[in-house]
CSV table of C-alpha atoms in Angstrom, one decimal:
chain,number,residue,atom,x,y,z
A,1,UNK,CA,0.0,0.0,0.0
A,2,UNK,CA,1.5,3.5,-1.2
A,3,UNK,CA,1.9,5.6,2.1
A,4,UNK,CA,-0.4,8.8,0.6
A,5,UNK,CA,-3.1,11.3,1.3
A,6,UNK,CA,-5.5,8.3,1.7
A,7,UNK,CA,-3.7,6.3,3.9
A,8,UNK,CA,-2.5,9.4,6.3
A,9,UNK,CA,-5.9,10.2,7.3
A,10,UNK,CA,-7.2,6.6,7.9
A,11,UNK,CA,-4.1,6.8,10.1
A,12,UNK,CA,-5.0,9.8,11.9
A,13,UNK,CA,-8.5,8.0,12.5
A,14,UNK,CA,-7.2,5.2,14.3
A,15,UNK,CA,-5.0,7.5,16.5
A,16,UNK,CA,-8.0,9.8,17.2
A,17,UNK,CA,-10.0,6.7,18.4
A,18,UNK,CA,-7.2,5.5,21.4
A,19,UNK,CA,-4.8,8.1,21.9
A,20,UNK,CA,-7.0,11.3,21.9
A,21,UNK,CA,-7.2,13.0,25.2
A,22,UNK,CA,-4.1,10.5,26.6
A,23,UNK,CA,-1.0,12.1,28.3
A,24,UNK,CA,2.5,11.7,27.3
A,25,UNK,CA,4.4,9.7,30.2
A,26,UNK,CA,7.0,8.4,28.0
A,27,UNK,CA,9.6,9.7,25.5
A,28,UNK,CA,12.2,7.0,23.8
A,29,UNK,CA,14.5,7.5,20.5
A,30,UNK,CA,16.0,4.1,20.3
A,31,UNK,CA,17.6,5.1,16.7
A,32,UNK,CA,18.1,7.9,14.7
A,33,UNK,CA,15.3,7.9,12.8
A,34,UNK,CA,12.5,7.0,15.3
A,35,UNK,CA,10.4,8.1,18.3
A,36,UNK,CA,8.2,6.3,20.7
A,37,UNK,CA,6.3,8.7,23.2
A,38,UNK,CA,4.2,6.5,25.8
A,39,UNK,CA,0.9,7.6,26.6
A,40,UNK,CA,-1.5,7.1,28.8
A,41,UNK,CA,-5.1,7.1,28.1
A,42,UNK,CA,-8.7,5.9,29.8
A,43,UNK,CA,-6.8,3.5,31.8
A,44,UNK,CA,-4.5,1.6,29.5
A,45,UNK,CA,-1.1,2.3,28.4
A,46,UNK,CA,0.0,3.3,24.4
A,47,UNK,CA,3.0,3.2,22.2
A,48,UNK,CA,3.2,5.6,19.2
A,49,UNK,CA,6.0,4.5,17.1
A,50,UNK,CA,7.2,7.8,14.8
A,51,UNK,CA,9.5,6.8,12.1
A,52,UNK,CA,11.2,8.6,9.5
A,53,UNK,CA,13.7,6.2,7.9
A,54,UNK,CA,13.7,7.0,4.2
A,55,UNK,CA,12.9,3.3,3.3
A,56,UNK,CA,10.0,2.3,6.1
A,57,UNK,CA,8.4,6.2,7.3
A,58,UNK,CA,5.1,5.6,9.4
A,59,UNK,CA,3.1,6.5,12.1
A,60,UNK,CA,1.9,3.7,14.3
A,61,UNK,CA,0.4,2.3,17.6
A,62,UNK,CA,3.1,-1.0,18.4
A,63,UNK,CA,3.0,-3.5,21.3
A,64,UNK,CA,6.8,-4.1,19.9
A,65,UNK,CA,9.5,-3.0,22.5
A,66,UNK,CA,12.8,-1.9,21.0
A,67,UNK,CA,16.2,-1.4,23.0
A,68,UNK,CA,16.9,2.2,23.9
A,69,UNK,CA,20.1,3.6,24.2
A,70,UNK,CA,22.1,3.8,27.6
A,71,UNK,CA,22.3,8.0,27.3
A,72,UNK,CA,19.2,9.7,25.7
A,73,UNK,CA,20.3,11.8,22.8
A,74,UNK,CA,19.3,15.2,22.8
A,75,UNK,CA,16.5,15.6,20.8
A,76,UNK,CA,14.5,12.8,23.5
A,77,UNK,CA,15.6,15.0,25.9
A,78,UNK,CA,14.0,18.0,24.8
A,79,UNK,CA,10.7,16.4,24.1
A,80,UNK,CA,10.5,14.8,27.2
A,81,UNK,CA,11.5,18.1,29.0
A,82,UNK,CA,8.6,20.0,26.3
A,83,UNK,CA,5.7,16.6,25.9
A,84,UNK,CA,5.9,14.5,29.1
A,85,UNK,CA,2.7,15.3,30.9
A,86,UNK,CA,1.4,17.3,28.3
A,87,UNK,CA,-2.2,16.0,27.0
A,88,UNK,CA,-3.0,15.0,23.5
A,89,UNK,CA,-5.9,17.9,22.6
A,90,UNK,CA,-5.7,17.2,18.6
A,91,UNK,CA,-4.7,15.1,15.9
A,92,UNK,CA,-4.9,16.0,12.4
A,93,UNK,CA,-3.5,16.2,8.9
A,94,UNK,CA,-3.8,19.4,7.2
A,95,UNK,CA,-5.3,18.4,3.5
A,96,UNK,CA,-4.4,15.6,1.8
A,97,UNK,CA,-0.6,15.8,3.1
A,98,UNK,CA,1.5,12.9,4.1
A,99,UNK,CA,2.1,14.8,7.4
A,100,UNK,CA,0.2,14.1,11.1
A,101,UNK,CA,0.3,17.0,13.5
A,102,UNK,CA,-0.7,15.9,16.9
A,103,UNK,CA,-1.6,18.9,19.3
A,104,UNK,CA,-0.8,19.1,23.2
A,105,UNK,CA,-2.3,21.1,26.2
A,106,UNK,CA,0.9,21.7,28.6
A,107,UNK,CA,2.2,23.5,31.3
A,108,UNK,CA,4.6,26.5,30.9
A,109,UNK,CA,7.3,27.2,33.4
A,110,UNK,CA,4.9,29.7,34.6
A,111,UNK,CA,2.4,27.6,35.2
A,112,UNK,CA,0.5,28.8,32.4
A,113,UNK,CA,-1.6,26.4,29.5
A,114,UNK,CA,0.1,26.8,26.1
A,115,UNK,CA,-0.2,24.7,23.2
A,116,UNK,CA,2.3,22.8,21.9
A,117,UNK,CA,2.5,20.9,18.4
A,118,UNK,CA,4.8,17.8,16.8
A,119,UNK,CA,5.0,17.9,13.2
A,120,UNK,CA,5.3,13.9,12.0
A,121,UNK,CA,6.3,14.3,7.8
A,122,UNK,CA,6.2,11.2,6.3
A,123,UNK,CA,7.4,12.5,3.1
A,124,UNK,CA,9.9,9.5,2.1
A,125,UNK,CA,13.6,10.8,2.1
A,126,UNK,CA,12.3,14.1,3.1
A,127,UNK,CA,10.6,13.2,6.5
A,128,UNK,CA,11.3,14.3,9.7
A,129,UNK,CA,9.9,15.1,13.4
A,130,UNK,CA,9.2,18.7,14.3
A,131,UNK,CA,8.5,20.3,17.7
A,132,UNK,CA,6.6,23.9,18.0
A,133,UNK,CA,5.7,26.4,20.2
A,134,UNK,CA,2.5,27.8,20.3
A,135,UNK,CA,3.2,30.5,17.2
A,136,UNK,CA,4.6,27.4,15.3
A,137,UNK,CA,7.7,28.5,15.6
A,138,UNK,CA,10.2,25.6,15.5
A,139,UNK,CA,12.5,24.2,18.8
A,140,UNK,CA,14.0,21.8,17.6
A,141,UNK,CA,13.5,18.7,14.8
A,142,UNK,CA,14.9,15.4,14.5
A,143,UNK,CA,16.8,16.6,11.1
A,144,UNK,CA,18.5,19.8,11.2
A,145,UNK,CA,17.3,20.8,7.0
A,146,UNK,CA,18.1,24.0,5.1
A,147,UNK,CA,19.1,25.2,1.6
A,148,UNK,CA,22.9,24.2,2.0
A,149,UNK,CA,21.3,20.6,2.0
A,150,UNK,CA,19.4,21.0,-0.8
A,151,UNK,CA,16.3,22.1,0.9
A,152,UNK,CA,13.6,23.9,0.0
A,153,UNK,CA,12.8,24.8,3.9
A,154,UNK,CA,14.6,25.8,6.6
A,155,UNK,CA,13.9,23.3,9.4
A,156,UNK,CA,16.2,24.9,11.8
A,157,UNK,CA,15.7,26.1,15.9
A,158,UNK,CA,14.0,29.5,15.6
A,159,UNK,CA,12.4,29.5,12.1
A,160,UNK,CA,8.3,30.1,11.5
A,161,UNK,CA,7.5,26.4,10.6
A,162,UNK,CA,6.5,26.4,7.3
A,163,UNK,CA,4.1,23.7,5.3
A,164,UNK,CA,5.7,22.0,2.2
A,165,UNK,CA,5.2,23.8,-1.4
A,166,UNK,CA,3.2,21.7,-3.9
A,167,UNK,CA,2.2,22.6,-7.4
A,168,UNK,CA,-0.4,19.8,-7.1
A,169,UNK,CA,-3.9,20.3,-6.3
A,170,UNK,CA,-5.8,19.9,-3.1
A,171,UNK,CA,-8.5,17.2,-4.3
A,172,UNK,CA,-10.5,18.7,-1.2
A,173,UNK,CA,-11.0,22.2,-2.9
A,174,UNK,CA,-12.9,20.5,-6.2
A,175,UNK,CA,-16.2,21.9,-6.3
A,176,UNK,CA,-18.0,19.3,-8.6
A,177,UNK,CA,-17.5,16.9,-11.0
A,178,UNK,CA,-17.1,19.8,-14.1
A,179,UNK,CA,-14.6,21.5,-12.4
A,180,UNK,CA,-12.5,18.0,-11.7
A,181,UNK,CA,-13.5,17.1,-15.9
A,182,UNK,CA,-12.0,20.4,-16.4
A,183,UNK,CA,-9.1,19.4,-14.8
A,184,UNK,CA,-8.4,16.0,-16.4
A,185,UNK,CA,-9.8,15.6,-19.5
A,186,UNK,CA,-6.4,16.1,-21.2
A,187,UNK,CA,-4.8,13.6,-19.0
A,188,UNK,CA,-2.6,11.3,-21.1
A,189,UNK,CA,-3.6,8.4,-18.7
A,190,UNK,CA,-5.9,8.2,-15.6
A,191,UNK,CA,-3.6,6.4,-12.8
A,192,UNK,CA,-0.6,8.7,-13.4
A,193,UNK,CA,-2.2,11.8,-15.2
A,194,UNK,CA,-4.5,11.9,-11.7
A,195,UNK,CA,-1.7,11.1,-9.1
A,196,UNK,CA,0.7,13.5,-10.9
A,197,UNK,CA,-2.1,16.7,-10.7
A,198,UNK,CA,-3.6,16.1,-7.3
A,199,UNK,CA,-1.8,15.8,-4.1
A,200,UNK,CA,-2.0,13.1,-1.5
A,201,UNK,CA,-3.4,10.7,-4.1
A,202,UNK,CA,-0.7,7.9,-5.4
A,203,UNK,CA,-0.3,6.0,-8.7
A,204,UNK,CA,-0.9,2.6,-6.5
A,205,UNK,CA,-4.5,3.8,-5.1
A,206,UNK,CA,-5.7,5.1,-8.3
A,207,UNK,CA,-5.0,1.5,-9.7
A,208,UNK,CA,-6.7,0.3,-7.0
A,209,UNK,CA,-9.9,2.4,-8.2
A,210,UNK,CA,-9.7,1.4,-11.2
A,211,UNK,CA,-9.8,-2.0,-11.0
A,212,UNK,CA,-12.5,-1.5,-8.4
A,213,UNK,CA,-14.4,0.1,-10.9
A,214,UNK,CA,-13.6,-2.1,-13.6
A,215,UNK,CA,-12.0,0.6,-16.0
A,216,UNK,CA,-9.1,-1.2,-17.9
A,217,UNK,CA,-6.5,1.8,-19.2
A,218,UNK,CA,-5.2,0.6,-22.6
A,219,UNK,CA,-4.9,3.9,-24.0
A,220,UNK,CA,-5.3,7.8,-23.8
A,221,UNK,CA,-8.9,6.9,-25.0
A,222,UNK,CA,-9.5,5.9,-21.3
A,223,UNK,CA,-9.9,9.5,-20.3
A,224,UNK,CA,-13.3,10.4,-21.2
A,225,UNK,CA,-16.1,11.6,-19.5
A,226,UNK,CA,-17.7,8.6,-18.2
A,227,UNK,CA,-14.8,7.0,-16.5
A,228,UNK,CA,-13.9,10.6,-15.2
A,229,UNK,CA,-17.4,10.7,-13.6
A,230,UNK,CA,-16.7,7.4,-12.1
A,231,UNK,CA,-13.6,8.0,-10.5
A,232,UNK,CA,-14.5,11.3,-9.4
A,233,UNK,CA,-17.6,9.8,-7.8
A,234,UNK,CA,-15.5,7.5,-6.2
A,235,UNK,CA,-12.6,9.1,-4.7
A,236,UNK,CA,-15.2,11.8,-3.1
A,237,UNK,CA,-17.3,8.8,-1.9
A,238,UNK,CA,-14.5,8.0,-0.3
A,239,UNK,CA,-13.8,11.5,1.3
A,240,UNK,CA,-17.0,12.2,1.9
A,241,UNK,CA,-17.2,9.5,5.1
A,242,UNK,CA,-14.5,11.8,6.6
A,243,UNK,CA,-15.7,15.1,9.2
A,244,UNK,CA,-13.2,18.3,8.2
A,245,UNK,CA,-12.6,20.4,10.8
A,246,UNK,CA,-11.2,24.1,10.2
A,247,UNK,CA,-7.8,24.9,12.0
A,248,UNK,CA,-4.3,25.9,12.3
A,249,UNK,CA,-4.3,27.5,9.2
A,250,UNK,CA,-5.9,24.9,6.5
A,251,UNK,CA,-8.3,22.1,6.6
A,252,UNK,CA,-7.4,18.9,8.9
A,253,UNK,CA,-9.5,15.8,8.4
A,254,UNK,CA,-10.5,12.8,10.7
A,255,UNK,CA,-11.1,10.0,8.8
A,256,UNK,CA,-14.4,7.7,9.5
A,257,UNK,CA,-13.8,4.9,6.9
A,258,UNK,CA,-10.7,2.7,7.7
């Protein structure tokens, strides 16, 4: 299954169902590339696995221990010092992005409630972990990223966190049917012509559609305005059985259909 759009915010309904409301007790990194926070909710304990390894990225409730190094490195040590005790208020994906952003209610050293975010972006050799303050400005990530390395952020200590640039297009903002025809009907194939012009939907799930829908793509002459209905009916069937919610500063979606 590709990791896209699709699969994020069936993701993000599972987590909403057991770990909403918990509170962070535990913080491990046992590599480089991952981060468990334990959390308790409603009387039973949790384990959200966070991993950003190029070839295996996910989000994930585990029952699987992993060895944890002697010395926490320092990025463990600033979330636990930021997350442990903090309580899980939201979890959401903003669109159709390959990126969770679970919200906390904490503490300040003043005693006062602020709101605190982690930024999980499952984005393939690009991903990465991201703590913010309650401006979204950044405290510190997992990767250290900025234009010397070739990217097209700054994910650095300090800087406004920023959500990726995409020339794609938000599947979420089509109207109706004409305006996603409109869109498509010079597609040179359906699978990749639709992957390749909306975000958060991959080649592999819009394979998936169409052999659920029995459309077989020989040629360009599969891009016509029935099978462009279908799929369009489809996908938003699909989206439809999700509740959007407005915040942060775009859409998030929790996801009823998984």
């Amino acid at each position: 299954m590709a990791f896209d759009g699709i699969t994020t915010i069936s993701i993000v309904n599972e987590l909403n169902k057991f770990i909403l409301n918990g509170k962070i007790n535990k913080v491990f990194e046992p590599n480089k590339n991952e981060i468990i926070l334990g959390i308790y909710n409603y009387g039973k304990n949790y384990a959200l696995n966070c991993s950003i390894g190029s070839d295996n990225y996910r989000i994930n409730l585990t029952t699987n221990s992993k060895p944890n190094p002697i010395n926490a490195p320092s990025f463990c040590m600033l979330l636990r010092k930021h997350l442990i005790g903090g309580k899980i208020n939201k979890i959401y994906t903003p669109g159709l992005e390959r990126i969770v952003i679970i919200e906390f209610e904490c503490y300040s050293e003043l005693n006062d409630l602020i709101t605190k975010k982690l930024v999980i972006e499952l984005m393939g050799k690009h991903s990465n972990i991201i703590l913010l303050n309650e401006k979204n400005i950044i405290i510190d990530s997992l990767r250290h990223l900025d234009s010397y390395n070739n990217s097209l952020r700054d994910i650095l200590p300090a800087h406004l966190y920023e959500l990726p640039n995409t020339s794609k297009i938000d599947f979420l903002t089509i109207n109706n049917f004409e305006d996603f025809y409109n869109l498509t009907k010079n597609l040179d194939s359906l699978d990749i012509g639709i992957s390749n012009t909306f975000n958060g939907i991959s080649k592999l799930f819009m394979q998936s559609v169409l052999d659920e829908l029995q459309i077989t793509e020989n040629d360009k002459t599969a891009v016509n305005y029935n099978n462009l209905e279908k799929i369009f009916n489809y996908i938003t069937k699909v989206l439809n059985t999700t509740v959007y919610f407005k915040t942060y500063n775009s859409d998030y979606i929790i996801s009823k259909w998984l």
